[in-house]
Amino acid sequence: MTIIEQGSGPPPQASVLIRETTTQTFMKDVVEESMHQPVLVDFWAPGSGQCRQLTPILEKAVLAAGGKVKLAKMNIDQHPAIFQQLAAQIGNQSIPAVFAFTGGRPVDYFTGVAPESQIKAFIDKLTQGMAEPGAPNIEEVLKEADAAFAEGDNATAASIYAEVLGFDAANLPAIAGLARCYATTGALDKAKQTLALVPESKRGDAAVKAVQAMIDLAEQANSLGPVAELEGKVAADPLDHQARFDLATALNASGKRSDATDHLLEIVKRDRKWNDDAARKQLIQLFEAWGAADEATVEGRKRLSTILFS
């Protein structure tokens, strides 16, 4: 595991445990986070040789703690106010300075370059009585990954899911999440390889089925012609159900969920039994891929029910 130099971003596998913080994000990164688990704050400056010496030792110790503690690093040249307040309280303004926060407040600190053994003892004292990292911590990490994915940050989400798999190679939500990231970015081979890690007995899991549906739909779309060409076929012959079916698949691949739903519902209206009920089955697959809570799924299910039971 590579330990980074001061001032650069943490490697992907450390992205959850180690981060840079600022005056604007300190409340969230440190105060609020320390309500859930201890957070060390490394106050450093780019021109300090001792800071550059301490950082890799500190990061190594935090990573070795396996999730019991997090590290937030603050450049005091850019963000001096918080350090000045804490330094005034202890009467010592020397750096590097490492403060430990739990329960939303500072509870301990040390200054200067400390050996790895001393930092480990500092962390052990801080985390004494805590359970070994496991499912509860992993659940929090997975929430962060899910949030990153929801915000469209696939790279961060994928790195966090991969980090979870480093702790627990059989973690189903992490496998499905990583496969979903690959599928979303078009890396279908990687998505399939990742999904292959799921045991046969767990293939019925909703998240796994959703990713499999995404992969299947994407592969279908890859075999079709351009959307404009398919739109032309449908315009020329509104009863060409195959062209309309293919158009819906292509529209979904380009993110036009509502339009895809419209075309498949049109087939269901015109000829429910066409191609062994293919349009309705395709809609179900779309709903599965989008997720039950997705707005397009909720609306699409309502409209499909109205047609089927009217």
XYZ file of C-alpha atoms in Angstrom:
310
model
C 0.000 0.000 0.000
C 1.519 3.294 -1.101
C 1.756 6.035 1.493
C 1.258 9.432 -0.086
C 3.268 12.607 0.212
C 1.878 15.536 2.161
C -0.432 17.747 0.156
C -1.497 15.148 -2.431
C -4.790 13.256 -2.429
C -4.975 9.841 -0.772
C -4.854 6.691 -2.887
C -8.265 5.211 -3.752
C -8.075 2.475 -1.106
C -7.552 5.143 1.575
C -10.137 7.597 0.269
C -12.595 6.913 3.079
C -10.108 6.944 5.947
C -7.818 9.830 4.932
C -8.817 13.161 3.452
C -7.856 16.808 3.224
C -10.095 19.198 5.140
C -10.635 22.959 5.031
C -12.185 25.614 7.221
C -15.414 25.166 5.251
C -15.512 21.353 5.547
C -14.026 20.964 9.040
C -17.431 20.746 10.721
C -18.528 17.848 8.491
C -15.146 16.079 8.152
C -14.109 16.307 11.804
C -16.740 17.504 14.269
C -19.718 15.613 12.835
C -17.666 12.569 11.832
C -16.171 12.289 15.321
C -19.668 11.726 16.681
C -19.480 8.313 14.999
C -15.787 7.412 15.385
C -12.514 9.092 16.437
C -10.916 11.488 13.964
C -7.284 12.611 14.034
C -6.550 16.054 12.629
C -3.052 16.588 11.251
C -2.256 20.320 11.199
C 0.650 20.771 8.784
C 2.403 23.330 6.602
C 4.070 22.753 3.216
C 7.351 24.320 4.305
C 7.805 22.126 7.369
C 10.234 19.237 7.035
C 8.917 17.670 10.231
C 5.386 17.686 8.791
C 6.586 15.870 5.684
C 8.357 13.383 7.939
C 5.332 12.729 10.162
C 2.631 12.401 7.510
C 3.537 8.983 6.028
C 3.986 7.518 9.524
C 0.637 8.907 10.610
C -1.168 7.682 7.495
C 0.344 4.212 7.823
C -0.847 3.969 11.433
C -4.370 5.122 10.525
C -4.651 2.599 7.698
C -3.290 -0.148 9.964
C -6.074 0.608 12.451
C -8.442 -0.837 9.854
C -11.248 1.704 10.070
C -11.297 2.413 13.808
C -10.078 5.957 13.262
C -10.062 8.481 10.426
C -7.521 11.156 9.519
C -8.248 14.697 8.341
C -5.306 16.828 7.176
C -5.424 20.624 7.323
C -2.911 22.942 5.644
C -2.568 25.757 8.195
C -0.993 28.107 5.650
C -4.295 28.069 3.772
C -6.589 27.541 6.780
C -4.988 28.960 9.934
C -8.004 29.898 12.084
C -8.950 26.526 13.586
C -5.365 25.613 14.446
C -4.804 29.017 16.062
C -7.844 28.486 18.284
C -6.714 25.014 19.388
C -3.097 26.108 19.827
C -4.204 28.969 22.055
C -6.037 26.489 24.287
C -2.958 24.333 24.837
C -0.399 27.142 24.763
C 1.685 25.550 22.013
C 1.723 26.651 18.377
C 4.398 24.260 17.083
C 3.749 21.941 14.135
C 3.209 19.256 13.207
C 0.339 19.016 15.667
C -2.136 16.142 15.763
C -5.414 16.533 17.648
C -7.809 13.674 18.376
C -11.538 14.411 18.220
C -14.292 12.239 19.670
C -17.875 13.191 20.397
C -17.452 16.418 18.465
C -14.592 17.864 20.545
C -10.795 17.581 20.923
C -9.813 15.088 23.641
C -6.064 14.590 23.159
C -3.105 15.789 21.102
C 0.611 15.475 20.438
C 3.112 17.679 18.636
C 6.301 16.991 16.736
C 7.439 13.881 14.882
C 6.437 10.759 16.786
C 7.624 7.226 16.009
C 5.148 4.720 14.619
C 4.954 2.837 17.917
C 3.959 6.001 19.779
C 1.293 6.887 17.215
C -0.076 3.348 17.404
C -0.277 3.646 21.205
C -2.011 7.035 20.805
C -4.625 5.462 18.497
C -5.009 2.384 20.712
C -5.719 4.602 23.715
C -8.223 6.598 21.709
C -10.062 3.541 20.403
C -9.841 1.367 23.501
C -12.992 -0.675 23.932
C -14.147 -0.207 20.341
C -15.271 -3.306 18.470
C -13.034 -4.617 15.749
C -13.864 -3.071 12.381
C -16.545 -5.096 10.641
C -20.053 -4.906 9.343
C -21.135 -1.657 11.069
C -18.129 0.241 9.745
C -18.450 -1.335 6.314
C -22.100 -0.326 6.217
C -21.123 3.300 6.752
C -18.501 3.046 4.011
C -21.052 1.533 1.631
C -23.415 4.436 2.321
C -20.663 6.817 1.303
C -20.075 4.840 -1.892
C -23.784 4.814 -2.702
C -23.944 8.570 -2.152
C -20.985 9.144 -4.484
C -22.652 7.007 -7.161
C -25.944 8.879 -6.757
C -24.065 12.148 -7.304
C -22.577 10.797 -10.540
C -19.056 10.347 -9.140
C -18.464 6.832 -10.462
C -14.697 6.928 -9.931
C -14.983 7.648 -6.210
C -17.823 5.167 -5.774
C -15.873 2.422 -7.553
C -12.753 3.027 -5.450
C -14.764 2.820 -2.221
C -16.570 -0.364 -3.278
C -13.178 -1.847 -4.150
C -11.878 -0.807 -0.734
C -14.749 -2.654 0.960
C -13.951 -5.754 -1.081
C -10.404 -5.495 0.228
C -11.834 -6.019 3.727
C -14.568 -8.455 2.717
C -14.187 -10.067 -0.703
C -17.653 -11.629 -0.524
C -19.550 -8.446 0.371
C -22.576 -8.590 -1.937
C -23.535 -4.865 -1.940
C -19.925 -3.948 -2.750
C -19.726 -6.471 -5.602
C -23.015 -5.239 -7.046
C -22.003 -1.609 -6.517
C -18.664 -2.001 -8.290
C -20.287 -3.904 -11.167
C -22.897 -1.149 -11.415
C -20.160 1.498 -11.687
C -18.539 -0.438 -14.528
C -21.862 -0.978 -16.305
C -22.779 2.694 -16.012
C -19.528 3.751 -17.686
C -19.859 1.161 -20.460
C -17.152 -1.195 -19.181
C -19.422 -4.203 -19.641
C -16.683 -6.847 -19.613
C -15.437 -5.607 -16.242
C -19.004 -5.430 -14.974
C -19.601 -9.065 -15.959
C -16.292 -10.181 -14.434
C -17.202 -8.458 -11.169
C -20.705 -9.881 -11.115
C -19.239 -13.352 -11.667
C -17.961 -13.133 -8.073
C -21.544 -13.518 -6.832
C -22.342 -17.117 -5.756
C -25.143 -18.816 -7.654
C -27.232 -18.924 -4.476
C -27.152 -15.094 -4.247
C -28.048 -14.353 -7.880
C -31.595 -13.517 -6.858
C -30.466 -10.521 -4.779
C -32.242 -7.367 -5.964
C -29.036 -5.350 -6.413
C -27.399 -8.180 -8.364
C -30.443 -8.618 -10.601
C -30.518 -4.867 -11.239
C -26.910 -4.825 -12.429
C -27.456 -7.917 -14.565
C -30.426 -6.177 -16.165
C -28.266 -3.105 -16.844
C -25.658 -5.277 -18.548
C -28.236 -7.168 -20.635
C -29.920 -3.955 -21.767
C -26.613 -2.314 -22.640
C -25.562 -5.315 -24.711
C -28.905 -5.254 -26.520
C -28.447 -1.552 -27.281
C -24.922 -2.103 -28.611
C -26.309 -4.370 -31.338
C -28.789 -1.785 -32.614
C -28.495 0.967 -35.171
C -28.484 4.740 -34.519
C -31.485 6.220 -32.695
C -32.302 8.502 -35.639
C -32.474 5.533 -37.975
C -34.803 3.651 -35.631
C -36.969 6.746 -35.181
C -37.276 6.937 -38.957
C -38.480 3.349 -39.152
C -41.131 3.932 -36.490
C -42.299 7.138 -38.164
C -42.576 5.334 -41.498
C -44.533 2.443 -39.998
C -46.029 2.938 -36.516
C -47.026 -0.746 -36.519
C -43.406 -1.912 -36.873
C -43.241 -3.167 -33.304
C -39.725 -4.526 -33.629
C -38.410 -1.130 -34.718
C -40.286 0.522 -31.838
C -38.961 -2.103 -29.395
C -35.389 -1.515 -30.613
C -35.885 2.245 -30.423
C -37.009 1.947 -26.777
C -33.898 -0.091 -25.969
C -31.638 2.450 -27.662
C -33.353 5.387 -25.953
C -32.862 3.771 -22.562
C -29.153 3.357 -23.291
C -28.922 7.100 -23.950
C -30.659 7.913 -20.656
C -34.087 8.750 -22.069
C -36.087 6.589 -19.698
C -39.440 8.290 -20.136
C -39.265 8.028 -23.940
C -38.251 4.367 -23.724
C -41.233 3.685 -21.469
C -43.591 5.499 -23.847
C -42.620 3.323 -26.812
C -42.854 0.027 -24.953
C -46.217 0.971 -23.495
C -47.381 1.837 -27.004
C -46.577 -1.730 -28.104
C -48.437 -3.142 -25.105
C -51.477 -0.998 -25.996
C -51.449 -2.019 -29.662
C -50.589 -5.706 -29.317
C -50.089 -7.099 -25.839
C -49.165 -10.568 -27.133
C -46.597 -9.382 -29.701
C -43.453 -11.515 -29.692
C -44.534 -13.499 -26.624
C -45.321 -10.406 -24.539
C -41.845 -8.971 -25.240
C -42.718 -5.308 -24.623
C -44.089 -5.911 -21.140
C -41.134 -8.146 -20.266
C -38.724 -5.474 -21.496
C -40.451 -2.905 -19.323
C -40.040 -5.147 -16.280
C -36.340 -5.479 -17.080
C -36.024 -1.706 -17.378
C -37.750 -1.200 -14.026
C -35.398 -3.739 -12.473
C -32.339 -1.972 -13.893
C -33.508 1.480 -12.802
C -34.468 0.404 -9.289
C -37.843 0.288 -7.571
C -37.562 3.809 -6.139
C -36.601 5.512 -9.404
C -39.180 8.057 -10.559
C -39.303 6.532 -14.041
C -39.963 3.089 -12.534
C -42.742 4.304 -10.256
C -44.482 6.208 -13.050
C -43.932 3.424 -15.577
C -45.415 0.771 -13.304
C -48.514 2.894 -12.746
C -49.025 3.393 -16.472
C -48.427 -0.281 -17.239
C -50.966 -1.333 -14.597
C -53.516 1.063 -16.019
C -53.159 -0.510 -19.461
C -53.140 -4.114 -18.250
C -56.088 -3.844 -15.875
C -58.294 -1.305 -17.614
